[in-house]
Coordinates of C-alpha atoms in Angstrom, one line a residue:
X17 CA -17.7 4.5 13.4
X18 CA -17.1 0.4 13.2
X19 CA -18.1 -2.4 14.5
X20 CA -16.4 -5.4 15.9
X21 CA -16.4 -9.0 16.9
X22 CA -14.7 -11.8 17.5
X23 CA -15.9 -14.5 15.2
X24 CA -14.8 -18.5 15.0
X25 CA -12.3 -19.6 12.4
X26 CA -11.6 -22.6 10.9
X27 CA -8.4 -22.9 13.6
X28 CA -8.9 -19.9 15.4
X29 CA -10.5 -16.7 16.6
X30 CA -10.1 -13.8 14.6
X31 CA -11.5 -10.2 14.6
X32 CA -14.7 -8.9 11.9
X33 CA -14.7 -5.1 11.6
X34 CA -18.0 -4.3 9.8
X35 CA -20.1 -1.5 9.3
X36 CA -17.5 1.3 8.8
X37 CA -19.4 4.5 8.4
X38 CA -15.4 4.9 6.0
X39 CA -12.2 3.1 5.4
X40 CA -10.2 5.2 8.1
X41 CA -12.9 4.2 10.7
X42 CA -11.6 0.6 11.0
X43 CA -10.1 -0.8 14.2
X44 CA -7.1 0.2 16.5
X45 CA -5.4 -0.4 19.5
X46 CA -3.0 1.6 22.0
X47 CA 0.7 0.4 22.8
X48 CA 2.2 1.1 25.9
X49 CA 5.9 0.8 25.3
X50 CA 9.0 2.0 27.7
X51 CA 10.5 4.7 25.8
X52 CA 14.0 2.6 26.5
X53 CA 12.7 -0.2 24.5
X54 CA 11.9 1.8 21.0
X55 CA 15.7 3.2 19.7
X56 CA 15.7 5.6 17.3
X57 CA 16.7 3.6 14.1
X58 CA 15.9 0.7 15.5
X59 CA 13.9 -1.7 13.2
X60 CA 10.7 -4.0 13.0
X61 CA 9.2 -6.4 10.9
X62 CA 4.9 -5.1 10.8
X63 CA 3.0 -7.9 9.5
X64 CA -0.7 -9.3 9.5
X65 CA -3.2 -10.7 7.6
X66 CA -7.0 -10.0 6.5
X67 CA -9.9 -11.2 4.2
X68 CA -12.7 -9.4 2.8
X69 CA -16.2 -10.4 1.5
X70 CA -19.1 -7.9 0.4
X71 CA -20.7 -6.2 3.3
X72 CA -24.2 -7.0 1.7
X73 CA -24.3 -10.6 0.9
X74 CA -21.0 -12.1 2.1
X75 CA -19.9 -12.7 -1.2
X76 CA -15.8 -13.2 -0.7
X77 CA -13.8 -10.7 -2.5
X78 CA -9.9 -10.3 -3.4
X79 CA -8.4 -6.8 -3.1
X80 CA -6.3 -5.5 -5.8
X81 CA -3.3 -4.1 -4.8
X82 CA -2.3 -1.7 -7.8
X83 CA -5.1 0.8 -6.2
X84 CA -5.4 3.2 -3.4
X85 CA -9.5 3.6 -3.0
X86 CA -12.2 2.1 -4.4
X87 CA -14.5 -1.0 -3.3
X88 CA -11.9 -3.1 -3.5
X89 CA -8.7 -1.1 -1.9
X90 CA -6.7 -3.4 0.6
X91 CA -6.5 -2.9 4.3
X92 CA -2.9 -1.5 5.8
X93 CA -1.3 -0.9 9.0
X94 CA -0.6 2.5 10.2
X95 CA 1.2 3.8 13.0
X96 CA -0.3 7.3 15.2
X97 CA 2.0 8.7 17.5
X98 CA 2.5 11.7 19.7
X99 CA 5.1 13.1 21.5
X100 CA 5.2 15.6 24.9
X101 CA 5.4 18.6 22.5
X102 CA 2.4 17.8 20.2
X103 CA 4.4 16.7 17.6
X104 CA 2.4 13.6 15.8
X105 CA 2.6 11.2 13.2
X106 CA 0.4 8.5 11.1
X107 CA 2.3 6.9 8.9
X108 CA 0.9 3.8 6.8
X109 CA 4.0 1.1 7.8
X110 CA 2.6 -2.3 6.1
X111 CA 1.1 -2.8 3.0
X112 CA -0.6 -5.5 0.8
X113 CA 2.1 -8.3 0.0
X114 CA 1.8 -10.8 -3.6
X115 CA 1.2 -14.1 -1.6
X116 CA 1.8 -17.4 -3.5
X117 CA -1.9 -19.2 -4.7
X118 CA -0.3 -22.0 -3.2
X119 CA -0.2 -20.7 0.7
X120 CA -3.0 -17.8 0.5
X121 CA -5.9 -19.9 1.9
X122 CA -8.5 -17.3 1.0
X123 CA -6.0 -14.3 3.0
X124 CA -3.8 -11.9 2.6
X125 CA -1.1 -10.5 3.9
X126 CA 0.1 -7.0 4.7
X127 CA 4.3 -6.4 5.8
X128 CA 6.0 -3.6 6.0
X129 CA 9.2 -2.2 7.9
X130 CA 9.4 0.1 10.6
X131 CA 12.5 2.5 11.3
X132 CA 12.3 4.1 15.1
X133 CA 12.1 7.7 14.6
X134 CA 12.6 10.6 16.9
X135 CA 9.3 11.1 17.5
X136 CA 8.7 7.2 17.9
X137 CA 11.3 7.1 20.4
X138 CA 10.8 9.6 22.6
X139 CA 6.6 9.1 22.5
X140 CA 3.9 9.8 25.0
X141 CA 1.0 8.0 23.6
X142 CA 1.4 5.0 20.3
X143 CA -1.1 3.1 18.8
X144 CA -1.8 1.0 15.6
X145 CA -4.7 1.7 13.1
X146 CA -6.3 -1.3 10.8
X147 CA -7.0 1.2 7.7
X148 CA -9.4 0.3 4.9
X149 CA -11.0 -1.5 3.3
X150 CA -13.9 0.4 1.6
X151 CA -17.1 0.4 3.9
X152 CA -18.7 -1.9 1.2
X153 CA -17.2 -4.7 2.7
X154 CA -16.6 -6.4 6.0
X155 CA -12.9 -7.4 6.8
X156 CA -12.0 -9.9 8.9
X157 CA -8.0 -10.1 10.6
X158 CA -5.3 -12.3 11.9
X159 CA -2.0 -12.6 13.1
X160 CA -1.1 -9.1 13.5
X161 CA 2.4 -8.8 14.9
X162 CA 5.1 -5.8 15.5
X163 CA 8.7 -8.0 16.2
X164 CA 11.7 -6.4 16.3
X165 CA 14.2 -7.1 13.5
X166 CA 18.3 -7.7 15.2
X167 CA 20.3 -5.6 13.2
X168 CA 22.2 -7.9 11.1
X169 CA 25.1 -6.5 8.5
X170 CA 25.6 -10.1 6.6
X171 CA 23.2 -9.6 3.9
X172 CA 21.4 -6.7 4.4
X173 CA 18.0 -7.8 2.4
X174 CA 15.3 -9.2 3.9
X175 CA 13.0 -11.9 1.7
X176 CA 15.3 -12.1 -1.2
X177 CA 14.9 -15.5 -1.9
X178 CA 11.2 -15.1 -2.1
X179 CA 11.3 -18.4 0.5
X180 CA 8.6 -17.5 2.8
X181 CA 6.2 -17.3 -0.3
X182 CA 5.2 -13.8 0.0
X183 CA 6.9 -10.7 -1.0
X184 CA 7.1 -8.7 2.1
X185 CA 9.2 -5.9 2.7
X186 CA 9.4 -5.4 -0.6
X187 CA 7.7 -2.3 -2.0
X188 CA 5.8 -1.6 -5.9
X189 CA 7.9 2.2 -6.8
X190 CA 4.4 2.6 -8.5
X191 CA 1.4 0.2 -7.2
X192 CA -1.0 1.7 -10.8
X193 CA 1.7 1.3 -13.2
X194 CA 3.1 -2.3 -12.2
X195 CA 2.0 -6.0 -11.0
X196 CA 4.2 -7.9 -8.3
X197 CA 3.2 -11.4 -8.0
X198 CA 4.7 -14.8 -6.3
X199 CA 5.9 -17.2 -9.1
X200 CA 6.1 -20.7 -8.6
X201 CA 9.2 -21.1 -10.6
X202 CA 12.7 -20.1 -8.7
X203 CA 16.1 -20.2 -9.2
X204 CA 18.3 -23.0 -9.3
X205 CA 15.5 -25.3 -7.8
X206 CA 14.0 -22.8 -5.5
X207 CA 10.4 -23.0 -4.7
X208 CA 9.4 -19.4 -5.4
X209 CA 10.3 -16.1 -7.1
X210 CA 8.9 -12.7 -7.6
X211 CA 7.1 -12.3 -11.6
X212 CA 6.9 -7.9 -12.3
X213 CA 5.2 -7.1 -15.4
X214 CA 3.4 -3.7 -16.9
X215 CA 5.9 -0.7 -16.6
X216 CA 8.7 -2.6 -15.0
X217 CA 10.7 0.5 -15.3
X218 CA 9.4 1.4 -11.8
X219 CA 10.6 -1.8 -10.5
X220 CA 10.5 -2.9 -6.3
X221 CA 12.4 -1.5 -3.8
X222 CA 13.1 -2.4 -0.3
X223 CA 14.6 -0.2 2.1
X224 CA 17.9 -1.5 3.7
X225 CA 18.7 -1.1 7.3
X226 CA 21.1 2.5 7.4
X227 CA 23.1 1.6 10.6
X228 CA 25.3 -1.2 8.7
X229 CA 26.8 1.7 6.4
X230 CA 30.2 3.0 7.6
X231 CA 31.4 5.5 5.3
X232 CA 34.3 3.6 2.4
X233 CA 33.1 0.1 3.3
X234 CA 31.9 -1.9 0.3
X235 CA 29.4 -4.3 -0.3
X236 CA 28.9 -6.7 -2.8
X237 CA 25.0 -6.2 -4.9
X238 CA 23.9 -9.8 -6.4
X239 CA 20.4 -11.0 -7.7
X240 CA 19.5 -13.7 -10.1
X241 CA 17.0 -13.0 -13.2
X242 CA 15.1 -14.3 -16.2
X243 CA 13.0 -12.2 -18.8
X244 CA 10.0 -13.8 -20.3
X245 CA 7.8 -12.5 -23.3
X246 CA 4.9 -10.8 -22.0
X247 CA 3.0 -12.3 -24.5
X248 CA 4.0 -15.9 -23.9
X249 CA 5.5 -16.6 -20.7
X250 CA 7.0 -19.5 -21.6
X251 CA 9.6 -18.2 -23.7
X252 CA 12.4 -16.9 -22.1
X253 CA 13.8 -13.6 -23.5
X254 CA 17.9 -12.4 -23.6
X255 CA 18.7 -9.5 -21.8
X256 CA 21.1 -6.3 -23.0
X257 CA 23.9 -6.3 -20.5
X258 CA 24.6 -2.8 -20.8
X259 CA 21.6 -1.5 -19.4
X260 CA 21.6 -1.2 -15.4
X261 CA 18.5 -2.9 -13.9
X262 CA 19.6 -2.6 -10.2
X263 CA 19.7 1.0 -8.7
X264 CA 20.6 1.9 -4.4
X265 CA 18.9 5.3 -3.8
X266 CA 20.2 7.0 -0.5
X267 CA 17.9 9.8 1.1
X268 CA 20.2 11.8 2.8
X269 CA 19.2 13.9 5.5
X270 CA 21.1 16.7 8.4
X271 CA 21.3 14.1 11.1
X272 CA 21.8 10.6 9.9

């Protein structure tokens, strides 16, 4: 259904899959995990990188992340697993990250959190899927990793400073109906920050580790923020202080 190959960078070795007969037909590879090391609600930082160019002529190409299919959808990671009574899930883990022009060096980057379920936990067989792109082009991937993330009740976001350059962990509400990218303009100094435009009513989300929430304690929600005209990004625009721009959704569920 693919091909593959191991192909010479311009530091490194990295991994071609070409000639997809689709864009679930990419590559994949089995874990073998002790069940004692994956605890259910346990965390872990997903993350890899991947380039495309046109299957036909090399051509490079740039994936846009506001769609789903298409010649130029972005790759993701998924997760397949199965458990001893057939139970089974695939669930699409890391997604397409806005990486900064400055560090992107022709690649990008998928991130994405992954909470130990019940079914992850207690698996019998685990692997992780390379999905998409369109079979129109051939991809080429680095770096993919799958580290655990310490639990860590300090400050409960991850990448809010934007720091690293990328927005990982961070997640478009809507990916159609809004545009995330890396701006090279932060806060007091800071090297980077996140720019959202369109229908920023759907705003970013991130979802926050649930063991360091203990029923009456309180924590303390802070972000810094500027609005610009969307027709002239270089004029700042006041803000109405009544309205509430920051929201914490909780999914509750029988067995927390």
């Amino acid at each position: 259904d693919a091909r593959l190959d191991i192909q010479e960078s311009a530091s490194n070795k990295v991994l071609k899959v070409f000639d997809m007969v689709g864009s679930d037909r990419g590559a994949r590879q089995s874990l073998y995990i002790e069940k004692d090391c994956l605890v259910e609600n346990d965390r872990y930082a997903l993350t890899g990188k991947f380039r495309i160019e046109d299957a036909y002529d090399g051509t490079a190409q740039e994936c846009d992340r506001t769609v789903s299919d298409g010649e130029l959808e972005c790759s993701n990671i998924l997760i397949w697993v199965e458990d001893s009574t057939g139970s089974a899930e695939n669930i699409k883990y890391a997604e397409t990250v806005a990486v900064s022009g400055d560090i992107q060096q022709g690649w990008s980057i998928m991130a994405g959190i992954v909470k130990v379920t019940e079914i992850l936990a207690n698996h019998d067989e685990i692997y992780i899927r390379l999905y998409g792109p369109h079979p129109h082009m051939n991809i080429y991937y680095d770096d993919i990793s799958l580290i655990p993330l310490f639990k860590s009740c300090n400050n409960l976001v991850l990448n809010g400073d934007f720091e690293i350059g990328d927005s990982r962990f961070w997640q478009p509400i809507s990916r159609s109906s809004i545009n995330d990218n890396i701006s090279l303009s932060g806060a007091d100094g800071s090297n980077y920050s996140m720019m959202v435009q369109r229908y920023t009513s759907n705003g970013i989300r991130q979802v926050l580790d649930s063991r360091c929430f203990i029923e009456g304690q309180e924590f303390q929600i802070t972000a810094k923020f500027r609005l610009l005209d969307a027709t002239n990004l270089a004029l700042g625009m006041d803000c109405d202080p009544s309205v509430v721009s920051v929201y914490l959704l909780v999914n509750c569920c029988m067995n927390p």
